[in-house]
Tab-separated table of C-alpha atoms and ligand atoms in Angstrom:
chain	number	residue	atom	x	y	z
A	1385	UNK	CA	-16.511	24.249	-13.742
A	1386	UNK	CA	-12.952	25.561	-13.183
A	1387	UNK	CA	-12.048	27.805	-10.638
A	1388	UNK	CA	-8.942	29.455	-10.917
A	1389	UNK	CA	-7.376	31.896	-8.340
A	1390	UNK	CA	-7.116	35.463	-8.633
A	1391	UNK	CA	-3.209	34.610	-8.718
A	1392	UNK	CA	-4.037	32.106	-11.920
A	1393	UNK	CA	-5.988	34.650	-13.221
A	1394	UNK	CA	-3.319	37.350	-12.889
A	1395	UNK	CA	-0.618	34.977	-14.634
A	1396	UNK	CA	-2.705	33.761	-17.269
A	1397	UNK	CA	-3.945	37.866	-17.866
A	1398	UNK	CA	-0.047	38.357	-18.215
A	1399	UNK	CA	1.239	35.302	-20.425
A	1400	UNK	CA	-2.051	35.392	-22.977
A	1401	UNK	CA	-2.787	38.563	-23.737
A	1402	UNK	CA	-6.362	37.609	-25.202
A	1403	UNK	CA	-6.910	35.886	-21.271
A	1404	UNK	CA	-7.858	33.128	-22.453
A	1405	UNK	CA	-8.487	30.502	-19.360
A	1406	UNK	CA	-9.107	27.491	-21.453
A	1407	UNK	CA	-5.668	26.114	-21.932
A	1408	UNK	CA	-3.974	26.430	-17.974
A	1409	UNK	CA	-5.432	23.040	-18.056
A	1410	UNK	CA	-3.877	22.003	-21.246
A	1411	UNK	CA	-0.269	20.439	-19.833
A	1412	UNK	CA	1.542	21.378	-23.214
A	1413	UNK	CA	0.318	24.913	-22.427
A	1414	UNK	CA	2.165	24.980	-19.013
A	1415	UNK	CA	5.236	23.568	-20.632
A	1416	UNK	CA	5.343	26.066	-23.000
A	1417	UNK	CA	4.735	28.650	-21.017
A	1418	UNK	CA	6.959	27.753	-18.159
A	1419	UNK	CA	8.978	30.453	-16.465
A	1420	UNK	CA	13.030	30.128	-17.081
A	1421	UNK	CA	14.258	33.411	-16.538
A	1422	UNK	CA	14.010	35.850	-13.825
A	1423	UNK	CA	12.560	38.502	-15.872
A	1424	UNK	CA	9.382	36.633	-16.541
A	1425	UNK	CA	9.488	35.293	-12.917
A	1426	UNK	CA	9.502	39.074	-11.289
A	1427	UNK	CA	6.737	39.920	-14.001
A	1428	UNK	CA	4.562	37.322	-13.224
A	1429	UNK	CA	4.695	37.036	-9.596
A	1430	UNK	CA	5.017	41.370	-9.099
A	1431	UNK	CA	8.218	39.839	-6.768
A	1432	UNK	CA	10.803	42.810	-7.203
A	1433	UNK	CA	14.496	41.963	-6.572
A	1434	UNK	CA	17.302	44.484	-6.136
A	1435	UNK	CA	20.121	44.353	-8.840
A	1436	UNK	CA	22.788	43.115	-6.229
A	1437	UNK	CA	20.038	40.138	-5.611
A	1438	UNK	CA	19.735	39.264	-9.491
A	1439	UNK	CA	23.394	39.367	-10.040
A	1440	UNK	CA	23.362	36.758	-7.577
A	1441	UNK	CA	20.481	35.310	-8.830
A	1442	UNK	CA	21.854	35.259	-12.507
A	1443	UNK	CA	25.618	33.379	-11.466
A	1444	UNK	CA	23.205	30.750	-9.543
A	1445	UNK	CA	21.497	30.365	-12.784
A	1446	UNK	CA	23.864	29.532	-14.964
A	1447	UNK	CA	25.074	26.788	-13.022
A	1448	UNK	CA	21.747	25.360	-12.280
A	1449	UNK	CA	18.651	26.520	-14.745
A	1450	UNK	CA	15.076	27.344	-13.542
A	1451	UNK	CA	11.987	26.058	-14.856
A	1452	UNK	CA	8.660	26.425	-13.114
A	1453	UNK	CA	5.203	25.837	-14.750
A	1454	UNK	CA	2.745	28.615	-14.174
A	1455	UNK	CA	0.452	25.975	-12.260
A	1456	UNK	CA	3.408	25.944	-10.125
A	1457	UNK	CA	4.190	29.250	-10.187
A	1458	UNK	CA	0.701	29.782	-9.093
A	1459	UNK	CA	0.645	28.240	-5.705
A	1460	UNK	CA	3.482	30.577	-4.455
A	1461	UNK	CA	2.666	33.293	-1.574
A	1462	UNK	CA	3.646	36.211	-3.606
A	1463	UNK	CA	3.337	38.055	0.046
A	1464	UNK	CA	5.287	36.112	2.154
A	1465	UNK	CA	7.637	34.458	-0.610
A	1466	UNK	CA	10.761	34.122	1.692
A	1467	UNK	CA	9.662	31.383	3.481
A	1468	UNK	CA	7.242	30.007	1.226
A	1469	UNK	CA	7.921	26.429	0.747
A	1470	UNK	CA	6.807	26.240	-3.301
A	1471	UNK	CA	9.193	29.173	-3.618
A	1472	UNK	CA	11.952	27.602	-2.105
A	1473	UNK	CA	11.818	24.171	-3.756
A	1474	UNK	CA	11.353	25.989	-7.030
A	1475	UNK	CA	13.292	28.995	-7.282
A	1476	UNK	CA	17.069	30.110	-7.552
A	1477	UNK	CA	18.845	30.712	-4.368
A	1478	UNK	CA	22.287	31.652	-4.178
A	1479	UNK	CA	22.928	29.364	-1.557
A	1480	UNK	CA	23.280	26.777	-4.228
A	1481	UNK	CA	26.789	28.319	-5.424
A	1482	UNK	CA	28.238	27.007	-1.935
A	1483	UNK	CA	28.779	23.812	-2.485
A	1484	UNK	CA	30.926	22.367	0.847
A	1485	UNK	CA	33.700	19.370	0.354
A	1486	UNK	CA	30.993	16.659	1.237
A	1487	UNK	CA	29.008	17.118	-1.181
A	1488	UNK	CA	29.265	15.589	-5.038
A	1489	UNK	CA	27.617	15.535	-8.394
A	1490	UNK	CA	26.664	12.393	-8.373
A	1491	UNK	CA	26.593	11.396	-4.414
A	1492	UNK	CA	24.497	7.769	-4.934
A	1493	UNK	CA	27.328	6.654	-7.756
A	1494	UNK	CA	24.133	6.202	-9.992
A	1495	UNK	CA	26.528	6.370	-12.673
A	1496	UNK	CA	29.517	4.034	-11.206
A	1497	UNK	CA	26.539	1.571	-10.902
A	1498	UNK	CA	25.309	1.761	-14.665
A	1499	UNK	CA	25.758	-1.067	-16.864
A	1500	UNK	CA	24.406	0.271	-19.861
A	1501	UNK	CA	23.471	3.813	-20.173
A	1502	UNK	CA	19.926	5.413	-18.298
A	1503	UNK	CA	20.095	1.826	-16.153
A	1504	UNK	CA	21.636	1.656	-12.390
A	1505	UNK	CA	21.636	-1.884	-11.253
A	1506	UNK	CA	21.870	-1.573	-7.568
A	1507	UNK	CA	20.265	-4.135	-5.987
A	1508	UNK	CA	19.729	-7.813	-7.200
A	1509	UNK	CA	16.353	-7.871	-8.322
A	1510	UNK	CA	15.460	-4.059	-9.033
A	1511	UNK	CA	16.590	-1.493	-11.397
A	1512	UNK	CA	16.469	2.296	-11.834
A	1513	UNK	CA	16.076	2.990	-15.790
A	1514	UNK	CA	16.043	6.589	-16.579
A	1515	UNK	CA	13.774	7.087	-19.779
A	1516	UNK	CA	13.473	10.684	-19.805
A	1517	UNK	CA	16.106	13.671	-19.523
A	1518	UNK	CA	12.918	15.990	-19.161
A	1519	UNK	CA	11.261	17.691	-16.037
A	1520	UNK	CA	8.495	19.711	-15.623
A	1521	UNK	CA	9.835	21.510	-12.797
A	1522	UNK	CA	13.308	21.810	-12.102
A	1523	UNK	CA	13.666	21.141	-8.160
A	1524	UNK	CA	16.117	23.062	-6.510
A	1525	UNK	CA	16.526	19.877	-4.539
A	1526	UNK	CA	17.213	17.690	-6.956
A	1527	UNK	CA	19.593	15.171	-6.057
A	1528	UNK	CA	20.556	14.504	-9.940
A	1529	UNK	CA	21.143	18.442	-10.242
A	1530	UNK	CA	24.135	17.399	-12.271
A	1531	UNK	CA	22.050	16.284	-15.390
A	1532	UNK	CA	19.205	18.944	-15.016
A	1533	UNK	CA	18.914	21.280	-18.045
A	1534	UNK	CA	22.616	20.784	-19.896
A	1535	UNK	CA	20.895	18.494	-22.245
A	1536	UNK	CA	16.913	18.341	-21.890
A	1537	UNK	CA	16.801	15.651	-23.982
A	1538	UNK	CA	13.757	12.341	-24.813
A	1539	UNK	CA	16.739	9.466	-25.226
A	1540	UNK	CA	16.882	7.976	-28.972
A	1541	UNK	CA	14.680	4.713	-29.281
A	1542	UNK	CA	18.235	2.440	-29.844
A	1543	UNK	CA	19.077	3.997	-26.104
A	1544	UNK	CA	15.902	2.948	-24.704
A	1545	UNK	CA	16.357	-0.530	-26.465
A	1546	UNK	CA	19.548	-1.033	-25.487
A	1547	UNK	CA	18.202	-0.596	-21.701
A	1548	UNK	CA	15.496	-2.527	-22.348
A	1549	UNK	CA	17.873	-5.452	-23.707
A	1550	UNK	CA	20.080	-5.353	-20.553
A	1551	UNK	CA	16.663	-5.964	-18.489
A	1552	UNK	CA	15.897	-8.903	-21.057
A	1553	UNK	CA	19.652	-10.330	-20.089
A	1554	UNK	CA	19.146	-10.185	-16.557
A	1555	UNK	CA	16.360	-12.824	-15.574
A	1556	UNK	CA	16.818	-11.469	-11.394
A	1557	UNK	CA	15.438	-8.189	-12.756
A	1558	UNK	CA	11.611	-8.569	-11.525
A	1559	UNK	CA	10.873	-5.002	-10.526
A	1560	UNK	CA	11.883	-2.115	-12.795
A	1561	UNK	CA	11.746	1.582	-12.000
A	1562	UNK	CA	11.124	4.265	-14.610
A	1563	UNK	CA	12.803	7.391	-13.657
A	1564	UNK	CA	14.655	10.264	-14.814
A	1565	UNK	CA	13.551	13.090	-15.704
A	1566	UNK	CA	10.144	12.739	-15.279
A	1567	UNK	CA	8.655	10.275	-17.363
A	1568	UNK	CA	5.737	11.246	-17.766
A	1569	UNK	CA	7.056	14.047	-20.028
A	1570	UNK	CA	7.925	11.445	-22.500
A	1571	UNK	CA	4.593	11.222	-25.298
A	1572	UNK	CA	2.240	8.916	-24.193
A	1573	UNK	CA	2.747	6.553	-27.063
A	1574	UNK	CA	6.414	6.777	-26.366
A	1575	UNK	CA	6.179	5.684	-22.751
A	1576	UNK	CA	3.584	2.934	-24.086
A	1577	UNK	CA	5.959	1.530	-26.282
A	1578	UNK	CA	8.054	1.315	-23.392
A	1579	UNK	CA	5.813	-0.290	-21.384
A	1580	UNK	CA	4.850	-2.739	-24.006
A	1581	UNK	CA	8.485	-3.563	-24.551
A	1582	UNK	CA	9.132	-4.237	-20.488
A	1583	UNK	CA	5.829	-6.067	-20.645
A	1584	UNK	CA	7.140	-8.362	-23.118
A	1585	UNK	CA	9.944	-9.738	-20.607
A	1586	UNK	CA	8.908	-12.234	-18.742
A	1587	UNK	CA	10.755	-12.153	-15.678
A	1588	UNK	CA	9.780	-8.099	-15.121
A	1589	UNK	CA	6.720	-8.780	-12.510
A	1590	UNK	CA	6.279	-5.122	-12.010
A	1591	UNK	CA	7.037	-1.920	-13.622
A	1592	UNK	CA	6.889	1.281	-11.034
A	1593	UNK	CA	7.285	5.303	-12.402
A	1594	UNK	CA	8.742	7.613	-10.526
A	1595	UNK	CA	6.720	10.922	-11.322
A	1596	UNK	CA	6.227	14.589	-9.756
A	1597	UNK	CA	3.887	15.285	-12.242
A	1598	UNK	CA	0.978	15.330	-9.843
A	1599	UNK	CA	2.368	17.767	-7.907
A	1600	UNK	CA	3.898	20.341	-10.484
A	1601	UNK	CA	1.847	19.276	-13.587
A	1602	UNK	CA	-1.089	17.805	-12.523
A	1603	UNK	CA	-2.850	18.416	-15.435
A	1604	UNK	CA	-0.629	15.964	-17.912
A	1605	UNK	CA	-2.470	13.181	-16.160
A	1606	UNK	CA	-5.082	12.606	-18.810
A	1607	UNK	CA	-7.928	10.694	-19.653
A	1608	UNK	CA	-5.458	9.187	-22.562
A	1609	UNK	CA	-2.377	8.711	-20.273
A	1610	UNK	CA	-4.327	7.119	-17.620
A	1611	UNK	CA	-5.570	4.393	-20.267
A	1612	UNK	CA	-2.209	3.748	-21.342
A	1613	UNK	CA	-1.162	2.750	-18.073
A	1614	UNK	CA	-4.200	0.455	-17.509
A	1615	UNK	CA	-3.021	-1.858	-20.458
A	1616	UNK	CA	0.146	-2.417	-18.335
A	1617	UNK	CA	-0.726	-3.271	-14.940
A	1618	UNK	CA	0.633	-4.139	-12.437
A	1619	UNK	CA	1.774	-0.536	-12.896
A	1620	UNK	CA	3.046	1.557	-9.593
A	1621	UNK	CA	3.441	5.258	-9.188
A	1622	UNK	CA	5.413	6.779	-6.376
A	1623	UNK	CA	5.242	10.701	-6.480
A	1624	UNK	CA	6.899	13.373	-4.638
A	1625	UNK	CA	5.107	15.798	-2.380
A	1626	UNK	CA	6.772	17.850	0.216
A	1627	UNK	CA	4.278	20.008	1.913
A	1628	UNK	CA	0.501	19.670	2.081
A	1629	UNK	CA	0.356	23.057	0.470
A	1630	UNK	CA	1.049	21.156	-2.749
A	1631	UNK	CA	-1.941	18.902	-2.211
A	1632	UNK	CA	-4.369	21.495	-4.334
A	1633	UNK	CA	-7.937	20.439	-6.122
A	1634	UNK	CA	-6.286	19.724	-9.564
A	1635	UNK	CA	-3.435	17.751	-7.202
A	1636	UNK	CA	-6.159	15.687	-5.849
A	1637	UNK	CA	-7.897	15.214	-8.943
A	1638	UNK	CA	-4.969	13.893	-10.474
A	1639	UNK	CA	-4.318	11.055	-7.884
A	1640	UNK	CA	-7.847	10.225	-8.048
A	1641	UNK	CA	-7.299	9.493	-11.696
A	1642	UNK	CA	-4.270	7.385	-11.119
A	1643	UNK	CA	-5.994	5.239	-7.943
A	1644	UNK	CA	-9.192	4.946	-10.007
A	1645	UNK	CA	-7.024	2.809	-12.921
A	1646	UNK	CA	-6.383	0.600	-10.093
A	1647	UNK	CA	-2.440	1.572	-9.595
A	1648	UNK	CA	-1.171	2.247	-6.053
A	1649	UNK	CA	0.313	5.255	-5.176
A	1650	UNK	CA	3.166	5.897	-2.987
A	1651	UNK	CA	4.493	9.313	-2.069
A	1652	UNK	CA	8.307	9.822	-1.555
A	1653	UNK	CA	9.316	13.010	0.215
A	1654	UNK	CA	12.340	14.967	1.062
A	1655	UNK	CA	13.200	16.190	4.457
A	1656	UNK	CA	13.864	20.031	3.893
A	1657	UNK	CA	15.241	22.835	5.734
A	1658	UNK	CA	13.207	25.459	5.681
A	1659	UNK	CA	10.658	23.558	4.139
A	1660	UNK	CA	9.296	20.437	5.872
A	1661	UNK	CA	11.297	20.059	8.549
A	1662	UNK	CA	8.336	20.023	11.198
A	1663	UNK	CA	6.711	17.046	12.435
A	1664	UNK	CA	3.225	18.687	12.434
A	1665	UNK	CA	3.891	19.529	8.983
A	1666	UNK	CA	4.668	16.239	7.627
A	1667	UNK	CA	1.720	14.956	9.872
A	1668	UNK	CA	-0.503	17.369	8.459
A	1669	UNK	CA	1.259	16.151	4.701
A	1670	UNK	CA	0.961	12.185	5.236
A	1671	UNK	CA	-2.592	12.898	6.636
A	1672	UNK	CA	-3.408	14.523	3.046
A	1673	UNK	CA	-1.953	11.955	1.210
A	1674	UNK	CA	-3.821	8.834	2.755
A	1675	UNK	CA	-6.846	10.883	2.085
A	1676	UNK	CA	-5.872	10.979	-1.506
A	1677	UNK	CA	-5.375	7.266	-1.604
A	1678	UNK	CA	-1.113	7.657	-1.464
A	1679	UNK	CA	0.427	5.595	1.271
A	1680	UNK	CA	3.964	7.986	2.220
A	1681	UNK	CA	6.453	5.217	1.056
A	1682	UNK	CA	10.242	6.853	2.056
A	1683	UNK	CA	11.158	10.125	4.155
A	1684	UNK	CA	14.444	10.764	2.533
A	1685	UNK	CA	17.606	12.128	4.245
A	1686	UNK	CA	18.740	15.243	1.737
A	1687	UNK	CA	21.395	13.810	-0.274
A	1688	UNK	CA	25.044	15.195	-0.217
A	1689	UNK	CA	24.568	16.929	-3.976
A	1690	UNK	CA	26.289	19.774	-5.188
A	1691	UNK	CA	24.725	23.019	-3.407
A	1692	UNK	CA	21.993	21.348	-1.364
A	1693	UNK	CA	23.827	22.394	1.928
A	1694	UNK	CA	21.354	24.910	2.774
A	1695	UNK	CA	18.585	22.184	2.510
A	1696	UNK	CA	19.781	19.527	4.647
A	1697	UNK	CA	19.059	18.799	8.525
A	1698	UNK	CA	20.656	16.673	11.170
A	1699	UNK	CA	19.281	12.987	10.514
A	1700	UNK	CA	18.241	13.156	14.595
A	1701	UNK	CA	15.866	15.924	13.053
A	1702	UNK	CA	14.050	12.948	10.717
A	1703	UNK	CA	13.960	10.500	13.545
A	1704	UNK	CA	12.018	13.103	15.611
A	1705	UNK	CA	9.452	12.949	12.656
A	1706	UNK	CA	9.501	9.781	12.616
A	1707	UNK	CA	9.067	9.514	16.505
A	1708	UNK	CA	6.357	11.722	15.888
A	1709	UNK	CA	4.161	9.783	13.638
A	1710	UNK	CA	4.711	6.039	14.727
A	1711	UNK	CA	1.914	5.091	17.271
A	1712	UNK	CA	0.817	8.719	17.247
A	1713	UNK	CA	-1.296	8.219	13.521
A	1714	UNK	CA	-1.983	5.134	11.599
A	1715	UNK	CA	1.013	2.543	10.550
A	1716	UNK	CA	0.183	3.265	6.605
A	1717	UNK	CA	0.320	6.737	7.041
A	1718	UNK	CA	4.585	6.364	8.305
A	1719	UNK	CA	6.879	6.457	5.954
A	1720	UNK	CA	10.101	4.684	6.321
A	1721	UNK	CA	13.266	7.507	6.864
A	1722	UNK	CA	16.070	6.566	4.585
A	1723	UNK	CA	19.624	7.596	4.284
A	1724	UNK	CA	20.102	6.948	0.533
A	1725	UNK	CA	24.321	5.944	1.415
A	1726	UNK	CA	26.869	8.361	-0.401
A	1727	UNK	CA	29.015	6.539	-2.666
A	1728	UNK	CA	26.151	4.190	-3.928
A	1729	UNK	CA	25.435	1.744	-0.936
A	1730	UNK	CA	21.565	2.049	-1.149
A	1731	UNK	CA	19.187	3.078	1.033
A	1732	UNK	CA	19.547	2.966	5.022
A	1733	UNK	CA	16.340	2.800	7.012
A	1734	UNK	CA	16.827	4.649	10.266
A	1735	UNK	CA	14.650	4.727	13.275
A	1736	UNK	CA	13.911	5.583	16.409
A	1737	UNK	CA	15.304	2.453	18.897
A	1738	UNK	CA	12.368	0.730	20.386
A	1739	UNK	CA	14.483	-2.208	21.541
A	1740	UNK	CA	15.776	-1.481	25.512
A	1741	UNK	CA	17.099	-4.254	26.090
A	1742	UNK	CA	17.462	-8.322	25.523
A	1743	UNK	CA	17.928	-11.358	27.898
A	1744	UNK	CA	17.964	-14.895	26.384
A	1745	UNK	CA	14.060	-15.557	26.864
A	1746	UNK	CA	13.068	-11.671	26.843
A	1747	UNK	CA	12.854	-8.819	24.954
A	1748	UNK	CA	12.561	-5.288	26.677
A	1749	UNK	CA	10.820	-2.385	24.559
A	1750	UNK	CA	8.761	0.606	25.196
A	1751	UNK	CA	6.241	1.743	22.899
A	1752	UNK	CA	5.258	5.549	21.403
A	1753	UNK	CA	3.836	6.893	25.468
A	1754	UNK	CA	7.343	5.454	26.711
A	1755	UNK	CA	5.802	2.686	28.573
A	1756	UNK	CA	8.478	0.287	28.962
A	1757	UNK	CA	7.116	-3.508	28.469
A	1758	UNK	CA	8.770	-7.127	28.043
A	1759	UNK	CA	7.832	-9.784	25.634
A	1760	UNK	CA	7.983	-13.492	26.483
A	1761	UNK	CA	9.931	-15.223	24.278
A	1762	UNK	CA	8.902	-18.950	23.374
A	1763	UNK	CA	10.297	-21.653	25.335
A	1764	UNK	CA	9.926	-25.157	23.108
A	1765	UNK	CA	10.180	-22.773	19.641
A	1766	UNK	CA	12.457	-25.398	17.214
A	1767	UNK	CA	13.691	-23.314	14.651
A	1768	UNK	CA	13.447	-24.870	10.785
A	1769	UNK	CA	17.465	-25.493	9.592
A	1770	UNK	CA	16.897	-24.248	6.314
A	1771	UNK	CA	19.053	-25.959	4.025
A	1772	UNK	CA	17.222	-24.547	0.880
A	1773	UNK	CA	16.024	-27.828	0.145
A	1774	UNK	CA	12.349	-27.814	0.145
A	1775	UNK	CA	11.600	-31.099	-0.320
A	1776	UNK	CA	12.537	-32.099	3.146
A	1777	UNK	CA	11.052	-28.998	4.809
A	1778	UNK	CA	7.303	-29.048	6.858
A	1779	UNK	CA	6.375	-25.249	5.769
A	1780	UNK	CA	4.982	-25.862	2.409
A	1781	UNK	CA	6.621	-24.036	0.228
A	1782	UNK	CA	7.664	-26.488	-2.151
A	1783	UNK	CA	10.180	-24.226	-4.106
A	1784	UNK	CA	12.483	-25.655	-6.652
A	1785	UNK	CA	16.586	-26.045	-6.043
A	1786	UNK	CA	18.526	-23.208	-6.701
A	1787	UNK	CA	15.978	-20.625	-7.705
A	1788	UNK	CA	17.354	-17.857	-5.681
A	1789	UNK	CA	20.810	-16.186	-6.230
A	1790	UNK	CA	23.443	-16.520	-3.420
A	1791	UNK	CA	22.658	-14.749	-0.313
A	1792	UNK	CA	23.502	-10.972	0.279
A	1793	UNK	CA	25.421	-9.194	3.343
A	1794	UNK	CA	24.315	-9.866	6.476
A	1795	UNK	CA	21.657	-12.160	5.587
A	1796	UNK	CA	24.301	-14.471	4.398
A	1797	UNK	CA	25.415	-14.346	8.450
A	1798	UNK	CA	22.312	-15.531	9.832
A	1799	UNK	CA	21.638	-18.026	6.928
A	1800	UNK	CA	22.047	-21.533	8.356
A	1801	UNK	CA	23.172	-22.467	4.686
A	1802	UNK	CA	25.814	-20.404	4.223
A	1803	UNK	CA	29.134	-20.634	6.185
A	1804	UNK	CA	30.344	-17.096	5.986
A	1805	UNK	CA	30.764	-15.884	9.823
A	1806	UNK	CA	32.252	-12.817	9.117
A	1807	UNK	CA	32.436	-9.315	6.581
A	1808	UNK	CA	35.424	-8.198	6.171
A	1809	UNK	CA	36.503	-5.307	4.134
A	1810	UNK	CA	38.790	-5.612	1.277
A	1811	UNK	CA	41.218	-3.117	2.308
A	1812	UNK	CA	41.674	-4.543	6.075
A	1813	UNK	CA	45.665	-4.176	6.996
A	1814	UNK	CA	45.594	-6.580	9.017
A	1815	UNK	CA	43.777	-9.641	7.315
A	1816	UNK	CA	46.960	-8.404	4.447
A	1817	UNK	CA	49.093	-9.110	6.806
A	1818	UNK	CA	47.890	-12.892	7.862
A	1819	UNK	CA	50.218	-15.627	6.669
A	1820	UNK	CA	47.409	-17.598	4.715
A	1821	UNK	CA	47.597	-14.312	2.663
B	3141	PLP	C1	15.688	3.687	-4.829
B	3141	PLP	C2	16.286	2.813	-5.807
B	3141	PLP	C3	15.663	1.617	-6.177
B	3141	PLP	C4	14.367	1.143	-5.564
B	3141	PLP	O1	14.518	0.903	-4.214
B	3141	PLP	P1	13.274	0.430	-3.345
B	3141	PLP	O2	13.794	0.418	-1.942
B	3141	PLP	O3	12.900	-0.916	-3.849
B	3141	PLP	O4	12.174	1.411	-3.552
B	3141	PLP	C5	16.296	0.820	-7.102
B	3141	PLP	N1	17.472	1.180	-7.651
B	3141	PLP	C6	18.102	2.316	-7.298
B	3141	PLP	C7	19.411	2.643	-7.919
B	3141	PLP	C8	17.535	3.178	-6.372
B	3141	PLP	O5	18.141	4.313	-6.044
């Protein structure tokens, strides 16, 4: 049986005139039907703004489009819409036209980092490959807000390949992350090809999608897209909630599908001015989710996009979350609060300090109450000099020479194989001026 809200009932009364019910469940029907002007947004919702407001409204969207699917649309409190947190991650605000001198189009470098077109090749063994130009919401949040709506586009098959040929090349890829766009706006026998392609590569141990589909679409995860994704395991989903408004029926029936084909769900969420920015709210949100079988994977810091100013918070307002949650709930239920680093340096966990202080046989730290307690450090511990030569070491291991690539960073520091002792930065004066050049 479907239930449908008087508010479903009033948008569907308005876009069908026949009110017909049957297809708000039918995900091409949303699409279609999505809301990308203001017009059809005041008509739908009965929200009235003044002709000052849409002027405003208007220059805000021709920089950055709208796009909302009625579900979407739906879940919006048409009474108190000002601070409603679906209308504010989904509609135009003219607080997007101020964009301030820290901010960029493309803050992460995605495209500084992107050997072939669609990939970014970031870190040694991962990549991002963006299959799909398509969303079914555009997020006013969206930290690729450069790309959204100029050119809505499903990239050509030789693009696609040509990605999937750079993974083939690089035998350290073993996780790769589908992404866009939304991919699960590509056909299903598209994304199955692409799937069956990545499958194909030996060294790719696991393929992950990045998808808000479950919280703006729910209804595109079908019986028929669910066993597509089956024939690929292992297959992992991380989707995006940001409030546990968003966690409706059809939500939840839509992660039940996913979990039931056996793929684990993680949830990654922005932190939200005006939206999330509450530790009982994100409680209340991670709470949902490990109900629904989604362990909250990151907290995200709000990037430094174009016109996201009015979204971000101090970072000492995530690590109060944060401070919030571990101890106080279960350790699955935390996510890990990342900086993702402007100018393309990855993502930075940050968290609260629970280290006080260090002697050389103790370690001083104080746990969620504030109780302050020491830990006995071994006497007689004999630390394994790890040479990377297996063969002579007791922990059985047994791997063969010369399997992994170099060491990174600061691992390569504390690696007892590796004699760098220091990082120095390539455009330090003063190691210029040193007579060894
Ligand atoms: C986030 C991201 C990944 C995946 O990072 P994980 O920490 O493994 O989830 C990979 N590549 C790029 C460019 C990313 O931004």
């Amino acid at each position: 049986m479907m239930v449908m809200s008087t508010q479903q009932q009033s948008i569907i009364s308005k876009i069908e005139t026949d009110g017909e019910t049957s297809k708000w469940r039918d995900w091409k029907w949303q699409l279609k039907h999505s809301i990308r002007n203001i017009e059809d947004f005041q008509h739908l919702t009965g929200i009235k703004f003044s002709p000052e407001e849409i002027e405003n409204l208007e220059a805000t969207q021709s920089k950055f489009p709208l796009s909302i699917t009625p579900y979407y649309l739906s879940l919006i409190d048409v009474d108190n819409y000002q601070n409603d947190p679906i209308f504010k991650q989904s509609f135009l605000n003219p607080l997007e036209l101020e964009i301030s001198k820290d901010e960029h189009s493309d803050p992460l470098s995605e495209d500084k980092d992107s050997p072939v077109p669609g990939i970014t090749h970031r870190y040694p063994d991962r990549v991002l490959f963006m299959v799909s130009n398509v969303c079914a919401m555009y997020c006013r949040h969206c930290t690729r807000k450069r790309k959204v709506g100029d050119k809505d586009f499903i990239p050509q098959k030789d693009q696609i390949q040509q990605g999937i040929e750079y993974i083939k090349n690089n035998p350290q890829v073993r996780d790769v992350l589908l992404s866009g766009g939304d991919p699960f706006l590509l056909p299903t026998d598209y994304l199955d090809y692409i799937l069956t392609e990545l499958r194909q590569i030996e060294h790719v141990e696991v393929v992950r999608i990045g998808t808000r589909i479950p919280v703006v679409l729910p209804y595109r995860v079908t019986d028929e897209l669910v066993d597509m994704l089956k024939k690929h395991h292992p297959i992992w989903i991380n989707t995006h909630f940001n409030h546990p408004r968003e966690m409706t029926q059809s939500a939840r029936q839509s992660l039940r599908k996913l979990a039931d084909a056996g793929i684990p769900l993680g949830n990654q969420s922005v932190l939200l001015a005006g939206v999330n920015d509450c530790q009982r709210i994100i409680k209340k949100l991670v709470h949902d989710l490990v109900k629904n079988r989604v362990r909250p994977y990151y907290l995200y810091q709000c990037d430094l996009s174009e016109g996201l100013s009015h979204f971000r918070t101090p970072i000492g307002k995530g690590i109060e979350i944060i401070e919030s949650l571990i101890g106080h709930t279960s350790g699955f239920a935390v996510p890990t609060y990342v900086i993702d680093a402007p100018g393309g340096g990855g993502k930075i966990p940050v968290m609260p300090n629970y280290i006080i202080s260090w002697s050389t046989n103790k370690v001083i730290i104080r746990n969620y109450e504030g109780i302050i307690t020491s830990y006995k450090e071994p006497d007689d511990y004999k630390a394994t000099f790890c040479d990377r030569n297996c063969e002579t070491c007791d922990l059985e291991l047994k791997l063969a020479p010369g399997t992994e690539e170099k060491s990174v960073g600061i691992e390569s520091l504390l690696a007892d194989h590796n004699n760098t002792i220091s990082l120095i930065p390539s455009e330090n004066e003063r190691f210029k001026r040193r007579n060894d050049g």
